[in-house]
């Protein structure tokens, strides 16, 4: 992953943990209504992809155990990982593009309800992807993938496509820079990637006709499976975020201006609402900033947020960055990963950072967006996430009007019980994330995601499920509030797996 050139190493913010009485009176542990749904508290675990589904996208025992472990910590809400709305292969990622996925998803809902004692609400994030391919071996690219045109023939001086391919394959980088266009060079050096502006491709041109029904059908299945709500994935490097981005140059009314860029996201939401009804909670996750040159800004996001609130969305969840445009060049045989460049760093910053540091980088832009929504007269709840790992951070965000719900991914992965520990006055027992992005490194390689603070602990414990390589446990050790520490919450060192 890219790191800022300053390379300043930061320590996690000092933690002052509340007593049980203070926690009970805090904003963080007060209930909140989101549309027709009430959260028991204003805490959440946002969507994370753990790479545990089958290759066909079905729920597995490992998926059930992953979400069961988070549910045991009883957060106000959990959002299930980005789940594909199309009935097409997508590797070990969950899918909801056909009715055959509903039974497994229903079991997932029941698992979370049981593990949380009915306290945690479960939503599912639904997503669409455009095509992206692995970076090819150069000779294979020229032999099989490059579409030969008259421009290539003139550059080489031959009318034989075989001769043109052979000549191009023999060129060095400087020569190829003169012969290939920008997209051809990208396909060679990074792998082919579709854009929402590729209107010459019929299936891309027809996205506004196709996506509303696909998202709506997925939301209908989510409701059928028993999920408490749906989060439309309008963030990062994927289809809907690309429509919202200022880089969207479609000239068919679905790009260019803010009004054009927000058109399809609003049409998707309207169709979803038709299917699930007014009482079923539906919101979206989108970006406070694209964090790439020419991309959408916080001013754009504030404008979009007001439009989403006006349309009747039940919540707005903010992330940032994570784009393909500045991703690092992948190795041959690997696909580009949108969290390897500067925008990816903004999404998941590490302790090696710039002067601002990695903690709470999304708080200020989210607060600006929430203020815009309130000034427009809407009380739509706003969810903030990004480097939040202490009670005071979370409480301040709520107390200052910066957000209505605080979500934490990496800290919740480090300690799935951390919200519950705080609520019980047991914060001294929280296992704190060290923000090295060990977990993100596993995600980048499509390996089962775990945390370095616990994945080597008690591997011989009875019933512990291990990773496919047999070297890591797949879920954090259980925390028993009755036996893990003194009833008064006296400090107890958190176990940390040592690395050699």
Coordinates of C-alpha atoms in Angstrom, one line a residue:
X1 CA 0.0 0.0 0.0
X2 CA 1.1 3.6 -0.7
X3 CA 2.3 5.6 2.3
X4 CA 2.7 9.4 2.6
X5 CA 6.2 10.6 1.9
X6 CA 6.5 12.1 5.4
X7 CA 6.6 8.6 6.9
X8 CA 5.6 9.8 10.4
X9 CA 4.8 7.0 12.7
X10 CA 1.8 7.7 15.0
X11 CA 0.6 5.9 18.1
X12 CA -3.1 5.2 18.6
X13 CA -4.9 8.0 20.4
X14 CA -4.8 7.7 24.2
X15 CA -7.8 5.7 25.4
X16 CA -9.9 6.9 28.3
X17 CA -12.5 4.2 28.9
X18 CA -15.8 5.1 30.5
X19 CA -17.2 3.5 33.6
X20 CA -20.4 1.6 33.1
X21 CA -22.4 4.5 34.5
X22 CA -20.8 7.0 32.1
X23 CA -21.3 4.6 29.2
X24 CA -25.0 4.3 30.0
X25 CA -25.4 8.0 29.9
X26 CA -23.3 8.6 26.8
X27 CA -24.6 9.4 23.4
X28 CA -22.8 6.4 21.9
X29 CA -25.0 3.9 23.8
X30 CA -28.3 5.7 23.3
X31 CA -30.9 4.2 20.9
X32 CA -31.5 5.7 17.4
X33 CA -34.3 5.3 14.9
X34 CA -33.3 4.7 11.3
X35 CA -36.5 4.8 9.3
X36 CA -38.7 2.1 10.6
X37 CA -35.8 0.5 12.5
X38 CA -34.5 1.2 16.0
X39 CA -30.9 0.6 16.9
X40 CA -30.2 -0.2 20.5
X41 CA -27.1 2.0 20.4
X42 CA -25.2 4.2 17.9
X43 CA -22.4 1.8 17.1
X44 CA -21.8 -0.3 14.0
X45 CA -19.6 -2.7 12.2
X46 CA -19.4 -1.6 8.5
X47 CA -19.1 -3.9 5.6
X48 CA -15.9 -5.9 5.3
X49 CA -15.1 -8.6 2.8
X50 CA -13.7 -11.6 4.6
X51 CA -13.2 -14.0 1.6
X52 CA -15.2 -16.8 3.1
X53 CA -18.0 -17.5 0.6
X54 CA -17.9 -20.3 -1.9
X55 CA -16.7 -19.7 -5.4
X56 CA -20.4 -19.6 -6.4
X57 CA -21.2 -16.9 -3.8
X58 CA -23.0 -19.1 -1.2
X59 CA -22.9 -18.6 2.6
X60 CA -20.5 -21.0 4.3
X61 CA -19.9 -22.2 7.8
X62 CA -16.9 -19.8 7.9
X63 CA -19.2 -16.9 6.9
X64 CA -21.6 -17.8 9.6
X65 CA -18.8 -17.9 12.2
X66 CA -17.4 -14.6 11.0
X67 CA -20.7 -12.7 11.5
X68 CA -21.6 -14.7 14.7
X69 CA -18.4 -13.5 16.3
X70 CA -19.1 -9.8 15.5
X71 CA -22.7 -10.3 16.7
X72 CA -21.5 -11.6 20.1
X73 CA -20.1 -8.1 20.7
X74 CA -23.6 -6.7 20.3
X75 CA -23.0 -3.6 18.2
X76 CA -26.0 -1.5 17.3
X77 CA -25.8 -2.7 13.7
X78 CA -23.7 -4.9 11.4
X79 CA -23.6 -4.4 7.7
X80 CA -22.9 -7.6 5.7
X81 CA -20.1 -7.5 3.2
X82 CA -20.5 -6.2 -0.4
X83 CA -22.8 -8.7 -2.0
X84 CA -23.2 -9.0 -5.7
X85 CA -26.5 -8.3 -7.3
X86 CA -25.9 -10.1 -10.6
X87 CA -26.1 -13.9 -11.1
X88 CA -22.6 -14.2 -12.4
X89 CA -19.4 -15.7 -10.9
X90 CA -17.5 -13.4 -8.6
X91 CA -15.1 -15.6 -6.7
X92 CA -15.5 -16.2 -3.0
X93 CA -17.8 -13.2 -2.5
X94 CA -21.4 -13.4 -1.4
X95 CA -24.1 -13.0 -4.0
X96 CA -27.8 -12.2 -3.9
X97 CA -28.6 -12.2 -7.6
X98 CA -30.9 -15.2 -7.6
X99 CA -33.4 -16.8 -5.3
X100 CA -31.2 -19.8 -4.6
X101 CA -29.0 -17.6 -2.4
X102 CA -31.9 -16.7 -0.1
X103 CA -31.8 -19.8 2.2
X104 CA -28.1 -19.3 3.1
X105 CA -28.7 -15.6 3.7
X106 CA -31.7 -16.4 5.9
X107 CA -29.4 -18.7 8.0
X108 CA -27.0 -15.8 8.3
X109 CA -29.7 -13.5 9.6
X110 CA -30.8 -16.1 12.2
X111 CA -27.2 -16.7 13.3
X112 CA -26.6 -13.0 14.0
X113 CA -29.9 -12.6 15.9
X114 CA -29.2 -15.6 18.0
X115 CA -25.6 -14.6 18.8
X116 CA -26.5 -11.0 19.7
X117 CA -29.6 -12.0 21.7
X118 CA -31.6 -10.0 19.3
X119 CA -29.8 -6.8 20.1
X120 CA -27.9 -6.2 16.9
X121 CA -29.6 -5.2 13.7
X122 CA -28.3 -6.7 10.5
X123 CA -28.2 -5.0 7.1
X124 CA -26.7 -6.2 3.9
X125 CA -24.7 -4.1 1.4
X126 CA -25.5 -4.8 -2.3
X127 CA -23.1 -3.9 -5.0
X128 CA -22.5 -4.0 -8.8
X129 CA -19.1 -4.4 -10.5
X130 CA -17.8 -3.5 -13.9
X131 CA -15.4 -5.9 -15.6
X132 CA -11.7 -5.8 -14.6
X133 CA -9.1 -8.3 -15.7
X134 CA -5.7 -9.3 -14.5
X135 CA -2.6 -7.7 -15.9
X136 CA -1.6 -9.9 -18.8
X137 CA 1.8 -11.2 -19.9
X138 CA 2.8 -8.8 -22.7
X139 CA 3.2 -11.3 -25.4
X140 CA -0.2 -12.8 -24.6
X141 CA -1.7 -9.3 -24.7
X142 CA -0.4 -8.7 -28.2
X143 CA -1.2 -12.1 -29.5
X144 CA -4.8 -12.4 -28.1
X145 CA -6.2 -9.3 -26.6
X146 CA -5.2 -6.2 -28.5
X147 CA -7.7 -5.2 -31.2
X148 CA -5.5 -4.3 -34.2
X149 CA -6.6 -1.1 -36.0
X150 CA -5.3 0.9 -39.0
X151 CA -3.4 3.1 -36.5
X152 CA -1.3 0.1 -35.4
X153 CA -0.9 -1.1 -39.1
X154 CA 0.4 2.4 -40.1
X155 CA 2.8 2.6 -37.2
X156 CA 4.3 -0.8 -38.0
X157 CA 4.1 -0.5 -41.8
X158 CA 2.3 -3.7 -42.4
X159 CA -1.2 -4.9 -43.4
X160 CA -0.7 -8.3 -41.9
X161 CA -2.2 -8.4 -38.4
X162 CA 0.1 -11.3 -37.4
X163 CA 3.1 -9.2 -38.4
X164 CA 1.7 -6.2 -36.5
X165 CA 1.3 -8.2 -33.4
X166 CA 4.8 -9.6 -33.6
X167 CA 6.2 -6.1 -34.2
X168 CA 4.4 -4.6 -31.3
X169 CA 5.5 -7.4 -29.0
X170 CA 9.1 -6.7 -29.8
X171 CA 8.9 -2.9 -29.0
X172 CA 10.3 -1.4 -25.8
X173 CA 8.2 0.8 -23.5
X174 CA 9.2 4.0 -25.2
X175 CA 8.1 2.8 -28.6
X176 CA 4.9 1.5 -27.2
X177 CA 4.2 4.8 -25.6
X178 CA 4.2 6.3 -29.1
X179 CA 2.0 3.6 -30.8
X180 CA -0.6 2.5 -28.3
X181 CA -3.3 4.9 -26.9
X182 CA -3.9 5.5 -23.2
X183 CA -6.5 2.8 -22.7
X184 CA -4.4 0.2 -24.6
X185 CA -1.4 1.0 -22.5
X186 CA -3.5 0.7 -19.4
X187 CA -4.8 -2.7 -20.5
X188 CA -1.2 -3.9 -21.1
X189 CA 0.4 -2.5 -17.9
X190 CA -2.5 -2.8 -15.4
X191 CA -5.1 -5.0 -17.0
X192 CA -8.3 -4.2 -18.9
X193 CA -10.9 -2.2 -16.9
X194 CA -14.3 -1.0 -18.0
X195 CA -15.6 2.5 -17.2
X196 CA -19.1 3.8 -16.9
X197 CA -18.3 6.1 -19.8
X198 CA -17.6 3.3 -22.2
X199 CA -20.8 4.0 -24.2
X200 CA -19.4 2.1 -27.2
X201 CA -20.0 -1.1 -25.1
X202 CA -23.8 -2.0 -25.3
X203 CA -23.9 -3.5 -21.8
X204 CA -22.3 -0.3 -20.3
X205 CA -24.5 2.0 -22.3
X206 CA -27.6 0.1 -21.0
X207 CA -26.6 0.2 -17.3
X208 CA -29.3 2.9 -16.5
X209 CA -31.9 0.5 -17.9
X210 CA -30.6 -2.6 -16.2
X211 CA -29.3 -1.6 -12.8
X212 CA -32.5 -0.3 -11.1
X213 CA -34.3 -3.7 -11.5
X214 CA -31.2 -5.7 -10.4
X215 CA -30.7 -3.7 -7.3
X216 CA -34.5 -3.8 -6.5
X217 CA -34.6 -7.6 -7.0
X218 CA -31.6 -7.9 -4.6
X219 CA -33.2 -5.7 -2.0
X220 CA -36.4 -7.8 -2.3
X221 CA -34.4 -11.0 -1.6
X222 CA -32.7 -9.3 1.4
X223 CA -36.1 -8.5 2.9
X224 CA -37.3 -12.0 2.2
X225 CA -34.2 -13.4 4.0
X226 CA -35.0 -11.3 7.0
X227 CA -32.4 -8.6 6.9
X228 CA -33.3 -5.5 8.8
X229 CA -32.3 -3.2 6.0
X230 CA -30.3 -2.7 2.8
X231 CA -27.2 -0.5 2.2
X232 CA -26.8 0.4 -1.5
X233 CA -23.0 0.4 -2.3
X234 CA -22.3 3.7 -4.0
X235 CA -18.7 4.0 -2.8
X236 CA -15.1 3.4 -3.8
X237 CA -14.2 2.0 -7.2
X238 CA -17.4 0.3 -8.3
X239 CA -20.2 1.0 -10.7
X240 CA -22.5 3.3 -8.7
X241 CA -19.6 5.3 -7.3
X242 CA -18.3 5.7 -10.8
X243 CA -21.6 7.3 -11.8
X244 CA -21.3 9.7 -8.9
X245 CA -17.7 10.6 -9.6
X246 CA -16.8 13.9 -11.3
X247 CA -14.7 11.7 -13.7
X248 CA -18.0 10.3 -15.1
X249 CA -18.1 11.8 -18.6
X250 CA -21.2 10.1 -20.0
X251 CA -23.0 12.3 -22.5
X252 CA -26.4 10.5 -22.3
X253 CA -27.8 12.4 -19.3
X254 CA -26.2 10.1 -16.8
X255 CA -22.9 11.9 -16.4
X256 CA -21.1 15.3 -16.5
X257 CA -23.0 17.6 -14.2
X258 CA -23.9 16.7 -10.6
X259 CA -27.5 16.4 -11.7
X260 CA -26.5 13.9 -14.4
X261 CA -24.2 11.9 -12.1
X262 CA -26.8 11.5 -9.3
X263 CA -29.5 10.5 -11.7
X264 CA -28.9 6.8 -11.8
X265 CA -28.2 6.4 -8.1
X266 CA -31.6 8.1 -7.4
X267 CA -33.4 6.0 -10.0
X268 CA -31.9 2.8 -8.4
X269 CA -33.1 3.9 -5.0
X270 CA -36.6 4.8 -6.3
X271 CA -36.9 1.3 -7.8
X272 CA -35.7 -0.3 -4.6
X273 CA -38.2 1.6 -2.6
X274 CA -41.0 0.5 -4.9
X275 CA -40.1 -3.1 -4.3
X276 CA -39.4 -3.1 -0.5
X277 CA -41.9 -0.4 0.5
X278 CA -41.6 2.8 2.6
X279 CA -41.1 1.1 5.9
X280 CA -38.1 -1.0 5.0
X281 CA -34.8 0.7 5.9
X282 CA -32.7 1.6 2.8
X283 CA -29.7 3.9 2.7
X284 CA -26.4 4.1 0.9
X285 CA -22.7 4.2 1.5
X286 CA -20.9 6.7 -0.6
X287 CA -17.7 8.8 -0.6
X288 CA -17.0 12.0 1.3
X289 CA -14.3 12.6 -1.3
X290 CA -12.9 10.6 -4.2
X291 CA -9.4 11.6 -3.2
X292 CA -8.1 11.4 -6.8
X293 CA -7.3 14.2 -9.3
X294 CA -10.4 15.4 -11.0
X295 CA -12.6 13.3 -8.7
X296 CA -15.6 14.3 -6.6
X297 CA -15.0 16.6 -3.6
X298 CA -16.6 17.0 -0.2
X299 CA -18.8 19.8 -1.8
X300 CA -20.1 17.3 -4.3
X301 CA -20.7 14.8 -1.6
X302 CA -22.7 17.3 0.5
X303 CA -24.8 18.1 -2.6
X304 CA -25.4 14.4 -3.2
X305 CA -26.3 13.8 0.5
X306 CA -29.0 16.4 0.4
X307 CA -30.5 14.8 -2.8
X308 CA -30.4 11.4 -1.2
X309 CA -32.1 12.7 2.0
X310 CA -34.7 14.5 -0.1
X311 CA -35.4 11.3 -2.0
X312 CA -36.2 9.5 1.3
X313 CA -33.1 7.5 2.1
X314 CA -33.1 6.3 5.7
X315 CA -29.4 6.7 6.4
X316 CA -26.2 8.0 4.7
X317 CA -22.9 6.2 5.4
X318 CA -19.7 7.9 4.5
X319 CA -16.3 6.4 3.5
X320 CA -13.6 8.0 1.4
X321 CA -11.2 7.2 -1.4
X322 CA -10.4 3.7 -2.6
X323 CA -10.3 4.3 -6.4
X324 CA -8.7 2.5 -9.4
X325 CA -7.4 5.7 -10.9
X326 CA -4.3 5.9 -8.7
X327 CA -3.9 2.2 -7.9
X328 CA -0.5 0.7 -7.9
X329 CA 0.5 -1.3 -10.9
X330 CA -0.2 -5.0 -10.2
X331 CA 2.1 -7.9 -10.9
X332 CA 1.5 -9.9 -14.0
X333 CA -1.3 -12.3 -13.3
X334 CA -2.9 -10.0 -10.7
X335 CA -5.7 -7.5 -11.0
X336 CA -5.4 -3.8 -10.0
X337 CA -6.6 -3.3 -6.4
X338 CA -8.2 0.1 -5.6
X339 CA -6.7 0.5 -2.1
X340 CA -3.0 0.6 -3.1
X341 CA -2.7 4.2 -4.1
X342 CA -3.1 7.5 -2.3
X343 CA -6.9 7.3 -2.4
X344 CA -6.7 3.8 -1.0
X345 CA -4.6 5.2 1.8
X346 CA -7.3 7.7 2.6
X347 CA -9.7 4.9 2.9
X348 CA -7.5 2.7 5.1
X349 CA -4.6 4.8 6.5
X350 CA -1.9 3.2 8.6
X351 CA 0.1 4.4 11.5
X352 CA 2.9 5.4 9.1
X353 CA 1.3 8.6 7.9
X354 CA 1.6 12.3 7.3
X355 CA 1.2 15.1 10.0
X356 CA -2.6 14.5 10.2
X357 CA -2.1 10.9 11.1
X358 CA -4.5 8.0 10.3
X359 CA -7.1 8.4 13.0
X360 CA -10.4 10.0 12.2
X361 CA -9.5 11.4 8.8
X362 CA -13.1 11.1 7.7
X363 CA -14.6 12.9 10.7
X364 CA -14.3 16.5 9.4
X365 CA -15.7 15.9 5.9
X366 CA -18.5 13.7 7.2
X367 CA -19.4 16.5 9.7
X368 CA -19.5 19.0 6.8
X369 CA -21.8 16.7 4.9
X370 CA -24.1 16.2 7.8
X371 CA -24.4 20.0 8.4
X372 CA -25.4 20.4 4.8
X373 CA -28.2 17.8 5.2
X374 CA -29.4 19.5 8.4
X375 CA -29.4 23.0 6.8
X376 CA -31.5 21.6 4.1
X377 CA -34.1 20.5 6.7
X378 CA -33.5 16.8 6.8
X379 CA -32.8 14.7 9.9
X380 CA -31.4 11.7 8.0
X381 CA -28.9 9.8 10.2
X382 CA -25.3 10.0 9.1
X383 CA -22.8 7.2 9.7
X384 CA -19.1 8.0 10.0
X385 CA -16.2 5.5 9.9
X386 CA -12.5 5.7 9.4
X387 CA -9.8 5.2 12.1
X388 CA -12.1 5.5 15.1
X389 CA -10.7 3.4 18.0
X390 CA -11.5 5.1 21.3
X391 CA -14.6 6.1 23.3
X392 CA -13.7 9.8 23.3
X393 CA -13.3 9.9 19.5
X394 CA -16.7 8.3 19.0
X395 CA -18.5 10.3 21.7
X396 CA -17.1 13.6 20.4
X397 CA -18.2 12.9 16.9
X398 CA -21.8 12.5 18.2
X399 CA -21.7 15.3 20.7
X400 CA -20.4 17.9 18.2
X401 CA -23.0 16.9 15.6
X402 CA -20.4 15.3 13.3
X403 CA -22.4 12.1 12.9
X404 CA -25.3 10.1 14.3
X405 CA -23.7 6.6 14.2
X406 CA -20.1 5.6 14.7
X407 CA -18.8 2.6 12.8
X408 CA -15.4 0.9 13.0
X409 CA -14.1 -1.8 10.8
X410 CA -10.5 -2.5 11.8
X411 CA -11.0 -1.8 15.5
X412 CA -14.0 -4.2 15.5
X413 CA -11.9 -6.8 13.7
X414 CA -9.2 -6.5 16.3
X415 CA -11.7 -6.8 19.1
X416 CA -15.3 -7.8 18.1
X417 CA -16.4 -7.1 21.7
X418 CA -15.0 -3.6 22.0
X419 CA -18.4 -1.8 21.9
X420 CA -19.8 -4.2 24.5
X421 CA -16.7 -3.9 26.7
X422 CA -17.1 -0.1 26.7
X423 CA -20.8 -0.4 27.5
X424 CA -20.1 -2.6 30.4
X425 CA -17.4 -0.4 31.8
X426 CA -14.7 -2.9 30.8
X427 CA -12.8 -0.7 28.3
X428 CA -9.5 -1.6 29.9
X429 CA -9.9 -5.1 28.4
X430 CA -10.3 -3.8 24.8
X431 CA -7.8 -5.2 22.3
X432 CA -6.8 -2.1 20.4
X433 CA -6.1 -2.1 16.7
X434 CA -2.5 -1.2 15.8
X435 CA -3.4 0.0 12.3
X436 CA -0.6 -1.8 10.4
X437 CA -3.1 -3.0 7.8
X438 CA -2.1 -6.6 8.1
X439 CA -5.8 -7.4 7.5
X440 CA -5.8 -5.2 4.3
X441 CA -2.8 -7.1 3.0
X442 CA -4.7 -10.3 3.3
X443 CA -7.7 -8.8 1.5
X444 CA -5.5 -7.6 -1.3
X445 CA -4.3 -11.1 -1.9
X446 CA -7.9 -12.5 -1.6
X447 CA -6.9 -14.5 1.4
X448 CA -9.2 -15.1 4.4
X449 CA -9.1 -11.9 6.4
X450 CA -7.9 -12.1 10.0
X451 CA -6.1 -9.9 12.6
X452 CA -2.5 -10.2 13.6
X453 CA -3.5 -9.5 17.2
X454 CA -5.3 -12.8 17.6
X455 CA -5.0 -15.1 14.5
X456 CA -2.1 -17.1 16.1
X457 CA -3.6 -17.4 19.5
X458 CA -4.7 -20.8 21.0
X459 CA -4.6 -22.6 17.6
X460 CA -4.9 -25.9 19.4
X461 CA -8.2 -24.8 21.1
X462 CA -10.9 -27.3 20.6
X463 CA -13.2 -26.5 17.7
X464 CA -11.1 -23.6 16.4
X465 CA -11.5 -23.2 12.6
X466 CA -8.3 -22.5 10.8
X467 CA -7.5 -20.7 7.5
X468 CA -7.0 -22.7 4.3
X469 CA -3.2 -22.8 4.9
X470 CA -3.8 -24.1 8.5
X471 CA -1.7 -21.4 10.1
X472 CA -4.3 -18.9 11.4
X473 CA -7.5 -19.0 13.3
X474 CA -10.4 -17.5 11.5
X475 CA -12.2 -15.7 14.4
X476 CA -11.1 -13.9 17.5
X477 CA -11.1 -15.9 20.8
X478 CA -14.3 -15.7 22.7
X479 CA -14.7 -13.1 25.5
X480 CA -16.7 -14.1 28.5
X481 CA -17.7 -11.0 30.5
X482 CA -18.3 -13.1 33.6
X483 CA -14.9 -14.8 33.8
X484 CA -12.4 -12.7 31.8
X485 CA -11.7 -10.0 34.5
X486 CA -12.7 -8.7 37.8
X487 CA -16.3 -7.5 38.0
X488 CA -15.2 -3.9 38.7
X489 CA -13.5 -3.8 35.3
X490 CA -9.9 -3.8 36.6
X491 CA -7.3 -3.6 33.8
X492 CA -6.2 -6.8 32.3
X493 CA -3.5 -6.9 29.6
X494 CA -4.9 -7.7 26.2
X495 CA -3.3 -10.8 24.6
X496 CA -1.1 -10.0 21.6
X497 CA 0.2 -12.6 19.3
X498 CA 4.0 -12.2 18.9
X499 CA 5.6 -12.1 15.5
X500 CA 9.1 -13.5 14.9

